[in-house]
Amino acid sequence: MSNSTFSEIAQALREHASFIIMSHVRPDGDAIGSQLALGHALEEMGKTVYYYNEDGLPENLAFLPHSERITQPQGEVLDVDVAIALDCANKPRLGDNALKAASQAKLWINMDHHKSNPGYGDLNYIDSGSPATGQILYDFITAEGLPLSEVTRDAIYVAVSTDTGSFQYSGTTVATYEMAADLVRRGLNVGEINAKTYDSHPYRRVELTRRLLNTLVMAEDGRIADWQLVYATKEELQLKPEDSEGLIDMIRAIEGVEVAVFFEELKDGTIRVSMRSKNPSIDVCEVAKLFGGGGHTLAAGIRAEGTLDGIRDAVLAELRKRVDAC
Amino acid sequence: MSNSTFSEIAQALREHASFIIMSHVRPDGDAIGSQLALGHALEEMGKTVYYYNEDGLPENLAFLPHSERITQPQGEVLDVDVAIALDCANKPRLGDNALKAASQAKLWINMDHHKSNPGYGDLNYIDSGSPATGQILYDFITAEGLPLSEVTRDAIYVAVSTDTGSFQYSGTTVATYEMAADLVRRGLNVGEINAKTYDSHPYRRVELTRRLLNTLVMAEDGRIADWQLVYATKEELQLKPEDSEGLIDMIRAIEGVEVAVFFEELKDGTIRVSMRSKNPSIDVCEVAKLFGGGGHTLAAGIRAEGTLDGIRDAVLAELRKRVDAC
């Protein structure tokens, strides 16, 4: 797969009238921000735009201007010219209902920063050197002179800020900071948008943190940390999927911890296990595979049938072996 | 007080041979980072530099290259030409022992971004439009062509990053992001330095968070949140002052909370109260003054004699009145 050029993609946008813009299931800031950023540029060009996300708009991103336009598909088929997939590594991750909604589109455009993206569009632009799809869209919109409204400006900032951990992760480049400088020059209110992005969470997230901390176990001289969440607690606190997002970082960041594990009971009784390693010699993907899961060396997951205690014992036993061996 | 020019300050640095560089007590990233940034530039110029901080180097900043040079004064007097105070709003905040160490200096240089700084140096450069003293030093060093070594580069980044909450607070400007871009261009390892700055804390900080959360009380329909820390817990966990830094943000950020309060028992039996308001009509400084404390409208503190329960009841009663009134 080789990339289309920005001008080929821009030409396709100019030539068509109606668009469905989608992103991956369980959307994060880069997914929603990218949808809004490009979608609003198209609207400013006089186009008809439908913003669809299989899982709808997460509550914590509802502060984004124009985000009320993000719709959850209900099985309908849209009469649109072009389908645009943003920040979505493969087509199935758009979700079944979103794919159905887009099924009549004559042209597919696929823009993403995930290395594994196979290029499932008619026009593709995959740049894994970019820390966020939002940054690719910034490059695209400024290079092609497309409208960069306040909606687009704020959406790009939130997309890139959230996907770089507020300009902290290793993918953050010179261009990332220069982009941020330019967005501020274009009138972005840094204090306000960051307060809305980071400085506000529902009480239930704090209560969830407390519950998790009360189950925290440190093992192997503090090299393994794990905590757990039973389904009854999720129900009691009426948790939403985004409430636990990133919480594992709190125990991963403990000095001396090499592996952090989050055991979670799901509604259907299966157990979800999220593992984070800080030591490349401890390959958590290897452990995940033993239980039918997968992922990367430093971040892997499992979804398995069984009791929380049973799976916890089995997974920790495998991790202990590996921690002891290095 | 009017500012000296950068070139007047640079000339004074060039003309002298030995320096003591200081910052404020209870130093944070901007204090230590600024000391190291300017100090190492001077060392690269062949100068003799003493790095003094009244409270020494906090453990969480010990990853900074060259930080082992930060010394805690023990009552000695240094034979140096110039005393430099960085990021320190007034002279007494340098600390008694640091002031004694600097007492023989013939010239005082004072560089800071705190608006309230009265200009207590012979040469002063106060820029309250800068979000961090580290950013003033970046402007100074690059404008005057002073050495910008790797030590200085990393120290500036950490100073500015920590004082802007990772480029999030309202003081963050176009120049701040452009500075970050330039530091990356100069070879800064973004991922590594941020992991060291933010992604690592001792277990005791997580345990402290758990203890605090277990005392969390939400009152007035979730508009007031408070938690508390007794001295016995501090002793049991062997807490250091920096361990509780920023934790109050967790409860301040709860949706609906207008005032967050942290009650803390100190070693001498007095009670320290930290209050944060998100509503400008609820002036926590007014409440602080009733108990002999002070601060700003949205952030104020008290240190008072009494029992934790007694002071908590009295302070919360005053806060409730104000919350109910608006």
Short mmCIF file of N, CA and C in Angstrom, two decimals, chain A residues 138-196:
data_model
loop_
_atom_site.label_atom_id
_atom_site.label_comp_id
_atom_site.label_asym_id
_atom_site.label_seq_id
_atom_site.Cartn_x
_atom_site.Cartn_y
_atom_site.Cartn_z
N TYR A 138 -4.10 18.18 10.79
CA TYR A 138 -3.57 19.55 10.83
C TYR A 138 -2.65 19.79 9.63
N ASP A 139 -1.73 18.83 9.40
CA ASP A 139 -0.82 18.95 8.25
C ASP A 139 -1.62 19.04 6.94
N PHE A 140 -2.61 18.18 6.83
CA PHE A 140 -3.43 18.10 5.62
C PHE A 140 -4.21 19.40 5.40
N ILE A 141 -4.90 19.83 6.43
CA ILE A 141 -5.77 21.01 6.30
C ILE A 141 -4.94 22.27 6.01
N THR A 142 -3.80 22.42 6.69
CA THR A 142 -2.99 23.62 6.45
C THR A 142 -2.29 23.53 5.08
N ALA A 143 -1.81 22.33 4.71
CA ALA A 143 -1.13 22.20 3.42
C ALA A 143 -2.08 22.46 2.26
N GLU A 144 -3.33 22.01 2.40
CA GLU A 144 -4.28 22.13 1.29
C GLU A 144 -5.15 23.38 1.38
N GLY A 145 -4.91 24.18 2.41
CA GLY A 145 -5.67 25.42 2.54
C GLY A 145 -7.16 25.19 2.77
N LEU A 146 -7.51 24.11 3.45
CA LEU A 146 -8.92 23.88 3.79
C LEU A 146 -9.29 24.75 5.00
N PRO A 147 -10.58 24.96 5.25
CA PRO A 147 -10.99 25.85 6.34
C PRO A 147 -10.55 25.31 7.70
N LEU A 148 -9.90 26.17 8.48
CA LEU A 148 -9.51 25.77 9.83
C LEU A 148 -10.27 26.65 10.82
N SER A 149 -11.53 26.28 11.06
CA SER A 149 -12.43 27.05 11.94
C SER A 149 -12.03 26.84 13.40
N GLU A 150 -12.72 27.55 14.30
CA GLU A 150 -12.48 27.35 15.73
C GLU A 150 -12.81 25.93 16.15
N VAL A 151 -13.87 25.36 15.57
CA VAL A 151 -14.25 23.98 15.89
C VAL A 151 -13.11 23.03 15.51
N THR A 152 -12.60 23.20 14.29
CA THR A 152 -11.51 22.35 13.82
C THR A 152 -10.25 22.55 14.66
N ARG A 153 -9.95 23.80 14.95
CA ARG A 153 -8.76 24.14 15.76
C ARG A 153 -8.81 23.44 17.12
N ASP A 154 -9.91 23.59 17.83
CA ASP A 154 -10.02 23.00 19.17
C ASP A 154 -10.01 21.47 19.10
N ALA A 155 -10.67 20.92 18.08
CA ALA A 155 -10.74 19.46 17.95
C ALA A 155 -9.36 18.87 17.67
N ILE A 156 -8.58 19.55 16.83
CA ILE A 156 -7.22 19.08 16.54
C ILE A 156 -6.37 19.10 17.81
N TYR A 157 -6.48 20.19 18.55
CA TYR A 157 -5.67 20.30 19.77
C TYR A 157 -5.98 19.16 20.74
N VAL A 158 -7.28 18.91 20.95
CA VAL A 158 -7.67 17.86 21.91
C VAL A 158 -7.25 16.48 21.39
N ALA A 159 -7.38 16.26 20.08
CA ALA A 159 -6.96 14.98 19.50
C ALA A 159 -5.48 14.72 19.79
N VAL A 160 -4.66 15.72 19.51
CA VAL A 160 -3.21 15.53 19.65
C VAL A 160 -2.80 15.53 21.12
N SER A 161 -3.38 16.44 21.91
CA SER A 161 -3.03 16.49 23.32
C SER A 161 -3.35 15.18 24.03
N THR A 162 -4.54 14.63 23.78
CA THR A 162 -4.90 13.40 24.49
C THR A 162 -4.07 12.20 24.00
N ASP A 163 -3.75 12.16 22.70
CA ASP A 163 -2.99 11.01 22.19
C ASP A 163 -1.50 11.08 22.51
N THR A 164 -1.02 12.23 22.98
CA THR A 164 0.38 12.34 23.38
C THR A 164 0.52 12.47 24.89
N GLY A 165 -0.57 12.21 25.62
CA GLY A 165 -0.51 12.38 27.08
C GLY A 165 -0.10 13.79 27.46
N SER A 166 -0.73 14.77 26.82
CA SER A 166 -0.38 16.18 27.01
C SER A 166 1.08 16.46 26.63
N PHE A 167 1.42 16.09 25.40
CA PHE A 167 2.74 16.41 24.82
C PHE A 167 3.90 15.75 25.56
N GLN A 168 3.63 14.55 26.10
CA GLN A 168 4.66 13.88 26.90
C GLN A 168 5.24 12.62 26.25
N TYR A 169 4.45 11.89 25.47
CA TYR A 169 4.91 10.59 24.99
C TYR A 169 6.01 10.74 23.97
N SER A 170 6.72 9.63 23.74
CA SER A 170 7.91 9.68 22.89
C SER A 170 7.59 10.03 21.44
N GLY A 171 6.36 9.82 21.00
CA GLY A 171 6.01 10.17 19.63
C GLY A 171 5.90 11.67 19.38
N THR A 172 5.88 12.45 20.44
CA THR A 172 5.76 13.91 20.33
C THR A 172 6.98 14.48 19.62
N THR A 173 6.74 15.26 18.57
CA THR A 173 7.86 15.75 17.76
C THR A 173 7.95 17.27 17.78
N VAL A 174 8.99 17.77 17.12
CA VAL A 174 9.11 19.21 16.90
C VAL A 174 7.83 19.75 16.27
N ALA A 175 7.32 19.00 15.27
CA ALA A 175 6.12 19.45 14.56
C ALA A 175 4.90 19.51 15.48
N THR A 176 4.86 18.61 16.48
CA THR A 176 3.73 18.60 17.42
C THR A 176 3.69 19.91 18.22
N TYR A 177 4.84 20.29 18.77
CA TYR A 177 4.88 21.53 19.55
C TYR A 177 4.66 22.75 18.65
N GLU A 178 5.19 22.69 17.43
CA GLU A 178 4.99 23.83 16.52
C GLU A 178 3.52 23.96 16.13
N MET A 179 2.86 22.81 15.97
CA MET A 179 1.42 22.82 15.70
C MET A 179 0.68 23.49 16.86
N ALA A 180 1.02 23.09 18.09
CA ALA A 180 0.35 23.67 19.26
C ALA A 180 0.56 25.18 19.29
N ALA A 181 1.79 25.62 19.00
CA ALA A 181 2.07 27.06 18.97
C ALA A 181 1.17 27.74 17.95
N ASP A 182 1.03 27.13 16.79
CA ASP A 182 0.21 27.73 15.73
C ASP A 182 -1.26 27.78 16.12
N LEU A 183 -1.75 26.74 16.79
CA LEU A 183 -3.15 26.74 17.21
C LEU A 183 -3.41 27.84 18.24
N VAL A 184 -2.44 28.06 19.12
CA VAL A 184 -2.59 29.17 20.09
C VAL A 184 -2.58 30.50 19.35
N ARG A 185 -1.70 30.61 18.37
CA ARG A 185 -1.65 31.83 17.54
C ARG A 185 -3.00 32.06 16.84
N ARG A 186 -3.68 30.98 16.53
CA ARG A 186 -5.00 31.08 15.88
C ARG A 186 -6.13 31.28 16.89
N GLY A 187 -5.77 31.53 18.15
CA GLY A 187 -6.79 31.92 19.12
C GLY A 187 -7.22 30.85 20.11
N LEU A 188 -6.61 29.68 20.07
CA LEU A 188 -6.97 28.63 21.04
C LEU A 188 -6.79 29.13 22.46
N ASN A 189 -7.77 28.86 23.33
CA ASN A 189 -7.66 29.20 24.75
C ASN A 189 -7.09 28.00 25.50
N VAL A 190 -5.77 28.02 25.70
CA VAL A 190 -5.05 26.86 26.26
C VAL A 190 -5.60 26.46 27.63
N GLY A 191 -5.73 27.44 28.52
CA GLY A 191 -6.16 27.12 29.88
C GLY A 191 -7.53 26.48 29.90
N GLU A 192 -8.44 27.08 29.13
CA GLU A 192 -9.82 26.60 29.15
C GLU A 192 -9.96 25.20 28.55
N ILE A 193 -9.33 24.99 27.40
CA ILE A 193 -9.53 23.70 26.75
C ILE A 193 -8.88 22.56 27.54
N ASN A 194 -7.74 22.85 28.17
CA ASN A 194 -7.11 21.80 28.97
C ASN A 194 -7.88 21.52 30.26
N ALA A 195 -8.44 22.58 30.85
CA ALA A 195 -9.26 22.36 32.05
C ALA A 195 -10.42 21.44 31.70
N LYS A 196 -11.03 21.68 30.54
CA LYS A 196 -12.16 20.84 30.14
C LYS A 196 -11.72 19.42 29.80
#
